Amino acid sequence: MECVLGVVGRDFAVVAADTSAVQSILVHKTDEDKVMVLDSHKLMGASGEPGDRVQFTEFIQKNLHLYQFRNTIPLSTAAAANFTRGELATALRKNPYMVNIILGGYDKDVGASLYYIDYIATLHKIDKGAFGYGSYFCLSLMDKLYHPDMTVEEAVDLVDKCIKEIRLRLVVAPQNFVIKIVDKDGAREYARRELVGHNAPVEAATTVAA
Amino acid sequence: MARYDRAITVFSPDGHLFQVEYALEAVRKGNAAVGVRGTDTVVLGVEKKSVRKIACLDTHIALACAGLKADARVLINRARVECQSHRLTVEDPVTVEYITRYIAGLQQKYTQSGGVRPFGLSTLIVGFDPYTDKPALYQTDPSGTFSAWKANATGRNSNSMREFLEKNYKETSGKETIKLAIRALLEVVESGGKNIEVAVMTKKDGLRELEEAEIDEYVAEIEAEKAAAEAAKKGAPKDT
């Protein structure tokens, strides 16, 4: 039931994910951050087997840092995406990582880019994409509403519409989401959308997600 | 393969490890390097040749070395990997002491293994302890020993630099620490920004390499201070 989605706008990319940590019928926590900041200008939203997710994304992050210390310059987004895919591919026929990834980044020469990397090491460069059951709703919404060169407000509005649809139509839907953005100024958290938990607005407990 | 098991570093009858001592000779022939620890800053200075001498191991740790640069590349690479590996396994950055112990341990291993020679370099490792925020300076050598220092030098003419530091060291901070390091280097290196490389590490900004122009500024200040001190000395006897 986990969802990760991403959208490319004018000189920025947005990566959003739900923040639920679920095991069988239990929700462990509702503020689990699944969008890792890989380095100053890269975001990696990941969903899948929880142990694999943390292990794999941390492994990629530390290897990106090592590259930067060895070579004084960071890896480009494309290179990082291909490196990630390579690691998934190598592990695939031995001990696969069950992790799906939306990787967003900003490079000075290329601008913003977004990559779709699934657990069997598929790699696609995309403008918009999503993983999980939520993708059944998100992708259609994106097809209808996305256009190139969106502003931050337009892109976040699109993400919010996706979140609204997931909350409404997915059975056992995750309620809380995190939205992160990466642009020339770096990768950072943009906003949280919370209906449950400590930080949820008081009214949320008594109203239905509409 | 059996032929390569023979140890190269073996004890001499009077208890010396000649290979290690010869490695120290290689260090003595290497480019001069100095490290000075201040209260809020720690500075590395090296004699400039063609190869970049000061390496970043992590965001809060840097290393300078004297001796065989090719050996240095290997050690620096292993240290960089260890810094990230440590972060991955325990989710914490290394302390300066930890990575020094790691590098020294590696150097020692190569004095007690078959078919290998010791690393021909001594390192000066600087950084800030991520937990106490205190600056630190350590030195390792080919034998694998390491210790912490307020200031130290290695490489060519390190004895002169060390003598200078012993005479002139005092607790400094910020620019004074940088000046002290440059003054020590200038004892043995031709003056001028193009002959020395200086890197400054602070808690806030991490490692920063000084520009040639900046170094020239410091050198000018130092020469002016020296000239003033000379003049004062010459002036004093007349007062009586």
XYZ file of C-alpha atoms in Angstrom:
450
model
C 0.000 0.000 0.000
C 3.079 2.255 -0.075
C 3.202 5.008 -2.649
C 6.075 6.972 -4.095
C 5.598 9.535 -6.827
C 7.573 12.190 -8.633
C 7.139 15.052 -11.077
C 9.571 17.264 -13.009
C 8.844 20.986 -13.269
C 10.707 24.018 -14.532
C 14.259 23.544 -13.146
C 13.085 21.439 -10.197
C 11.872 17.967 -9.390
C 9.410 16.915 -6.707
C 9.487 13.497 -5.036
C 6.721 12.555 -2.634
C 6.011 9.432 -0.617
C 3.638 8.234 2.041
C 5.034 8.123 5.577
C 3.434 4.975 6.906
C 5.470 2.057 8.244
C 3.183 -0.973 8.089
C 3.616 -4.625 9.041
C 0.631 -6.878 8.352
C -2.286 -5.189 10.115
C -0.178 -2.954 12.365
C 0.920 0.588 11.565
C 4.248 1.015 13.372
C 4.505 4.729 12.721
C 2.936 7.416 10.548
C 5.986 9.653 10.071
C 8.536 7.356 8.426
C 10.584 9.401 5.954
C 11.014 7.352 2.792
C 12.530 10.054 0.628
C 16.235 10.013 1.311
C 18.435 13.020 0.553
C 21.271 11.264 -1.266
C 23.450 14.326 -1.503
C 23.133 18.067 -1.904
C 21.130 17.803 -5.139
C 19.525 14.365 -5.218
C 16.421 12.794 -3.737
C 15.649 9.088 -3.642
C 12.097 8.102 -2.786
C 11.906 4.375 -2.120
C 9.168 1.876 -1.348
C 9.171 -1.837 -0.696
C 10.546 -4.287 1.841
C 11.450 -2.022 4.808
C 14.786 -3.642 5.644
C 15.875 -3.651 2.012
C 14.686 -0.075 1.527
C 16.839 1.349 4.321
C 19.810 -0.905 3.605
C 19.840 -0.188 -0.111
C 19.224 3.574 -0.013
C 21.844 4.094 2.728
C 24.292 1.977 0.738
C 23.730 4.108 -2.373
C 24.017 7.316 -0.337
C 27.337 6.346 1.251
C 28.757 5.235 -2.087
C 27.772 8.564 -3.626
C 29.566 10.340 -0.779
C 32.637 8.155 -1.248
C 32.709 9.023 -4.939
C 32.571 12.691 -4.018
C 35.485 12.409 -1.561
C 37.566 10.460 -4.044
C 36.902 12.723 -6.991
C 36.056 16.088 -5.375
C 33.011 16.419 -7.628
C 29.622 14.746 -7.126
C 28.133 12.142 -9.434
C 25.566 13.469 -11.889
C 21.928 12.429 -11.472
C 22.113 10.225 -14.553
C 25.283 8.546 -13.306
C 23.756 8.000 -9.877
C 20.636 6.487 -11.444
C 22.696 4.137 -13.577
C 24.881 3.192 -10.615
C 21.746 2.408 -8.586
C 20.283 0.326 -11.385
C 23.579 -1.517 -11.738
C 23.586 -2.470 -8.071
C 20.008 -3.721 -8.304
C 20.844 -5.687 -11.443
C 23.891 -7.318 -9.860
C 21.921 -8.424 -6.827
C 18.907 -9.488 -8.850
C 19.895 -13.042 -9.665
C 21.435 -13.733 -6.274
C 19.549 -11.934 -3.530
C 17.304 -9.227 -4.971
C 16.555 -5.964 -3.199
C 12.773 -5.586 -3.077
C 12.887 -1.792 -3.433
C 11.238 0.516 -5.980
C 12.792 3.916 -6.454
C 11.937 7.325 -7.846
C 15.186 9.293 -8.088
C 15.056 13.049 -8.640
C 18.010 15.353 -9.072
C 19.283 18.680 -10.318
C 22.460 19.154 -12.345
C 23.768 22.548 -13.429
C 24.246 21.515 -17.050
C 21.144 19.344 -17.509
C 18.599 20.889 -15.157
C 16.111 18.777 -13.246
C 15.619 15.082 -14.025
C 13.603 12.176 -12.680
C 14.279 8.446 -12.920
C 12.052 5.421 -12.448
C 13.963 2.386 -11.103
C 12.040 -0.713 -10.144
C 13.148 -3.695 -8.083
C 14.114 -5.793 -11.084
C 16.449 -3.051 -12.260
C 14.331 -1.347 -14.871
C 15.566 2.191 -15.526
C 13.535 4.889 -17.222
C 14.115 8.602 -17.421
C 10.691 10.161 -16.892
C 8.831 13.442 -16.419
C 6.291 11.959 -14.035
C 5.914 8.577 -12.390
C 4.631 6.624 -9.429
C 4.971 3.276 -7.645
C 2.547 1.210 -5.644
C -1.230 0.751 -5.791
C -1.481 4.516 -5.567
C 0.061 4.688 -9.016
C -3.218 3.399 -10.501
C -4.763 6.679 -9.469
C -1.734 8.987 -9.703
C -0.656 8.129 -13.211
C -4.043 8.882 -14.702
C -4.221 12.177 -12.830
C -0.742 13.054 -14.014
C -1.573 12.165 -17.596
C -4.515 14.557 -17.443
C -3.002 17.438 -15.504
C 0.742 17.406 -16.123
C 2.346 19.770 -18.581
C 6.048 20.574 -19.076
C 7.663 23.531 -17.272
C 5.217 23.655 -14.370
C 5.882 26.045 -11.528
C 6.476 24.750 -7.994
C 2.930 25.701 -7.010
C 1.446 23.848 -9.996
C 3.575 20.749 -9.377
C 2.766 20.600 -5.661
C -0.891 21.116 -6.525
C -0.702 18.091 -8.820
C 0.947 16.055 -6.035
C -1.748 17.199 -3.610
C -4.459 16.050 -6.015
C -2.724 12.660 -6.211
C -2.573 12.450 -2.419
C -6.244 13.368 -2.168
C -7.173 10.626 -4.611
C -5.053 8.022 -2.811
C -6.628 8.916 0.529
C -10.089 8.676 -0.936
C -9.987 5.656 -3.213
C -7.313 3.256 -1.951
C -8.470 0.713 0.623
C -6.242 0.916 3.733
C -4.756 4.050 2.248
C -1.756 5.792 3.834
C -2.901 9.113 5.297
C 0.316 11.028 5.782
C 2.777 12.093 3.097
C 6.061 13.903 2.759
C 6.887 16.128 -0.204
C 10.488 16.952 -1.026
C 11.897 19.184 -3.712
C 15.263 19.501 -5.458
C 16.376 22.510 -7.486
C 19.475 24.604 -8.050
C 19.496 25.491 -4.351
C 19.612 21.878 -3.298
C 17.433 19.072 -2.039
C 15.142 19.716 0.917
C 11.813 18.888 2.489
C 9.055 21.020 1.050
C 6.024 20.025 3.114
C 4.219 17.320 5.018
C 0.581 16.421 4.488
C -0.736 14.890 7.704
C -4.211 13.688 8.643
C -3.256 11.358 11.505
C -0.686 11.479 14.276
C 0.584 14.183 16.627
C 1.061 16.822 13.990
C -2.283 16.346 12.300
C -4.694 19.268 12.543
C -7.307 18.800 15.277
C -10.189 19.006 12.838
C -8.784 16.138 10.810
C -9.763 13.646 13.502
C -13.403 14.562 13.127
C -13.679 15.039 9.383
C -13.525 12.534 6.607
C -10.881 12.888 3.951
C -12.730 14.521 1.094
C 52.707 -18.474 -4.265
C 54.729 -19.958 -1.417
C 57.713 -17.829 -2.400
C 55.776 -14.648 -1.596
C 55.089 -15.660 1.989
C 58.588 -14.714 3.002
C 58.470 -11.719 5.302
C 60.360 -8.691 4.032
C 60.250 -6.899 7.346
C 62.222 -9.044 9.763
C 64.066 -8.222 12.978
C 67.800 -7.539 12.886
C 69.957 -9.111 15.612
C 69.888 -5.881 17.625
C 66.109 -5.535 17.496
C 65.714 -3.136 14.561
C 63.192 -3.371 11.766
C 65.373 -2.026 9.007
C 62.596 -1.904 6.414
C 60.621 0.389 8.687
C 63.662 2.540 9.299
C 64.347 2.740 5.579
C 60.715 3.727 5.090
C 61.294 6.568 7.554
C 64.218 7.625 5.321
C 61.786 7.847 2.427
C 59.605 10.079 4.605
C 62.576 12.260 5.451
C 63.123 12.833 1.747
C 59.474 13.727 1.129
C 57.988 17.198 0.913
C 57.718 19.187 4.118
C 54.360 19.111 5.880
C 53.220 20.814 9.073
C 50.113 20.686 11.221
C 49.085 23.104 13.979
C 46.135 22.799 16.328
C 44.393 25.905 17.661
C 41.420 26.294 19.977
C 38.880 26.529 17.170
C 40.933 25.884 14.062
C 43.393 23.300 12.851
C 45.766 24.001 9.981
C 47.707 21.830 7.556
C 50.521 23.226 5.438
C 52.619 21.476 2.826
C 55.468 22.330 0.504
C 53.884 22.595 -2.910
C 54.995 20.330 -5.688
C 52.997 19.099 -8.670
C 50.823 16.633 -6.786
C 47.939 17.790 -4.561
C 49.035 16.887 -1.061
C 46.134 17.632 1.264
C 43.258 15.176 0.996
C 39.752 15.289 2.436
C 38.790 12.024 4.115
C 35.322 13.083 5.265
C 33.471 16.340 5.809
C 35.274 16.828 9.126
C 38.636 15.106 8.579
C 41.638 15.953 6.378
C 45.058 14.416 5.868
C 48.466 15.594 4.698
C 51.431 13.327 4.205
C 55.126 13.184 3.446
C 56.832 10.383 1.573
C 55.774 8.102 -1.269
C 52.728 9.721 -2.845
C 51.671 6.541 -4.603
C 51.494 4.757 -1.261
C 49.535 7.733 0.055
C 46.839 7.259 -2.600
C 46.254 3.709 -1.405
C 46.047 4.662 2.279
C 43.839 7.671 1.606
C 41.462 5.564 -0.453
C 41.177 2.916 2.274
C 40.589 5.658 4.857
C 37.861 7.262 2.766
C 36.085 3.954 2.358
C 36.384 3.316 6.095
C 34.879 6.728 6.879
C 31.788 5.913 4.806
C 31.653 2.320 5.996
C 31.667 3.505 9.602
C 28.817 5.899 8.846
C 26.889 3.099 7.172
C 27.269 0.532 9.943
C 26.913 2.712 13.052
C 25.184 5.812 11.583
C 27.817 8.068 13.073
C 30.824 9.887 11.627
C 34.273 8.683 12.682
C 36.243 10.467 15.366
C 39.685 11.729 14.388
C 41.251 9.212 16.749
C 39.320 6.316 15.208
C 40.418 6.999 11.654
C 43.993 7.663 12.818
C 43.990 4.332 14.628
C 42.647 2.711 11.482
C 45.329 4.197 9.234
C 48.080 3.435 11.729
C 46.750 -0.102 12.081
C 46.943 -0.511 8.323
C 50.518 0.786 8.267
C 51.448 -1.656 11.037
C 49.872 -4.587 9.221
C 52.257 -4.035 6.359
C 55.225 -4.377 8.718
C 54.068 -7.803 9.810
C 52.842 -9.484 6.626
C 54.454 -11.727 4.058
C 55.660 -10.451 0.719
C 54.868 -6.775 1.322
C 56.860 -3.695 2.235
C 55.793 -0.961 4.655
C 54.037 2.180 3.404
C 56.674 4.857 2.816
C 54.822 7.768 4.356
C 53.948 9.571 7.557
C 50.583 11.259 7.819
C 49.264 14.293 9.646
C 45.565 13.884 10.312
C 43.397 16.799 11.394
C 39.756 17.162 12.168
C 37.026 17.969 14.630
C 35.641 15.391 16.996
C 31.921 15.199 16.081
C 30.919 14.705 19.728
C 33.131 17.099 21.678
C 33.611 19.654 18.851
C 37.273 19.866 19.825
C 39.930 20.159 17.097
C 42.508 17.373 16.895
C 45.854 16.713 15.217
C 47.433 13.269 14.978
C 50.538 11.877 13.333
C 51.205 8.340 12.075
C 54.421 6.864 10.704
C 55.500 3.780 8.692
C 55.907 1.712 11.852
C 52.230 2.154 12.623
C 52.629 4.245 15.768
C 50.402 7.260 16.208
C 49.985 10.030 18.742
C 48.136 13.274 19.246
C 49.916 16.599 18.943
C 49.423 20.300 19.485
C 51.698 20.856 16.502
C 54.058 18.714 14.482
C 55.931 18.477 11.215
C 57.117 15.706 8.931
C 59.052 15.296 5.702
C 62.032 17.348 4.564
C 63.670 19.490 7.273
C 61.011 18.481 9.767
C 63.547 18.852 12.584
C 63.967 22.566 11.889
C 60.210 23.048 11.724
C 59.715 21.108 14.933
C 62.408 23.180 16.665
C 60.655 26.347 15.525
C 57.302 25.079 16.786
C 58.773 24.034 20.122
C 60.152 27.522 20.590
C 57.201 29.494 19.271
C 54.087 27.429 19.910
C 51.337 28.921 22.000
C 47.570 28.379 22.143
C 46.133 30.288 19.208
C 42.867 30.561 17.351
C 41.696 31.487 13.863
C 44.174 33.558 11.863
C 46.950 33.239 14.455
C 46.912 29.454 14.027
C 47.207 29.830 10.266
C 50.085 32.275 10.690
C 51.919 29.928 13.038
C 51.679 27.070 10.538
C 52.874 29.236 7.670
C 55.742 30.619 9.756
C 56.889 27.093 10.536
C 56.789 26.140 6.853
C 58.625 29.280 5.818
C 61.566 28.188 7.981
C 62.322 25.493 5.451
C 60.528 26.453 2.246
C 61.130 29.348 -0.128
C 58.635 32.032 0.767
C 55.707 32.756 -1.475
C 52.173 31.560 -2.092
C 53.251 29.490 -5.042
C 55.520 27.266 -2.953
C 53.173 26.287 -0.180
C 49.704 24.843 0.068
C 47.647 25.608 3.180
C 44.337 24.110 4.253
C 42.297 25.320 7.210
C 39.691 23.258 9.001
C 37.012 24.813 11.172
C 34.002 23.216 12.801
C 31.595 25.338 10.816
C 33.078 25.371 7.345
C 34.983 22.103 7.188
C 38.121 22.102 5.092
C 39.088 25.174 3.099
C 42.137 25.428 0.878
C 43.640 28.905 0.976
C 44.079 30.714 -2.335
C 47.578 31.675 -3.439
C 46.713 35.350 -2.950
C 45.552 34.703 0.618
C 48.761 32.866 1.436
C 50.785 35.720 -0.027
C 48.912 38.104 2.273
C 49.806 36.030 5.327
C 53.410 35.760 4.179
C 53.584 39.528 3.762
C 52.170 40.008 7.285
C 54.689 37.551 8.689
C 57.625 39.214 6.939
C 56.475 42.620 8.206
C 56.261 41.270 11.767
C 59.729 39.748 11.399
C 61.150 43.017 10.130
C 59.538 44.929 12.994
C 60.983 42.458 15.525
C 64.459 42.812 13.973
C 64.226 46.595 14.090
C 63.089 46.507 17.738
C 66.055 44.283 18.623
C 68.490 46.617 16.909
C 66.849 49.655 18.517
C 66.907 48.326 22.113
C 70.632 48.504 23.045
C 70.711 52.257 22.295
C 68.098 52.931 25.004
C 70.588 52.227 27.775
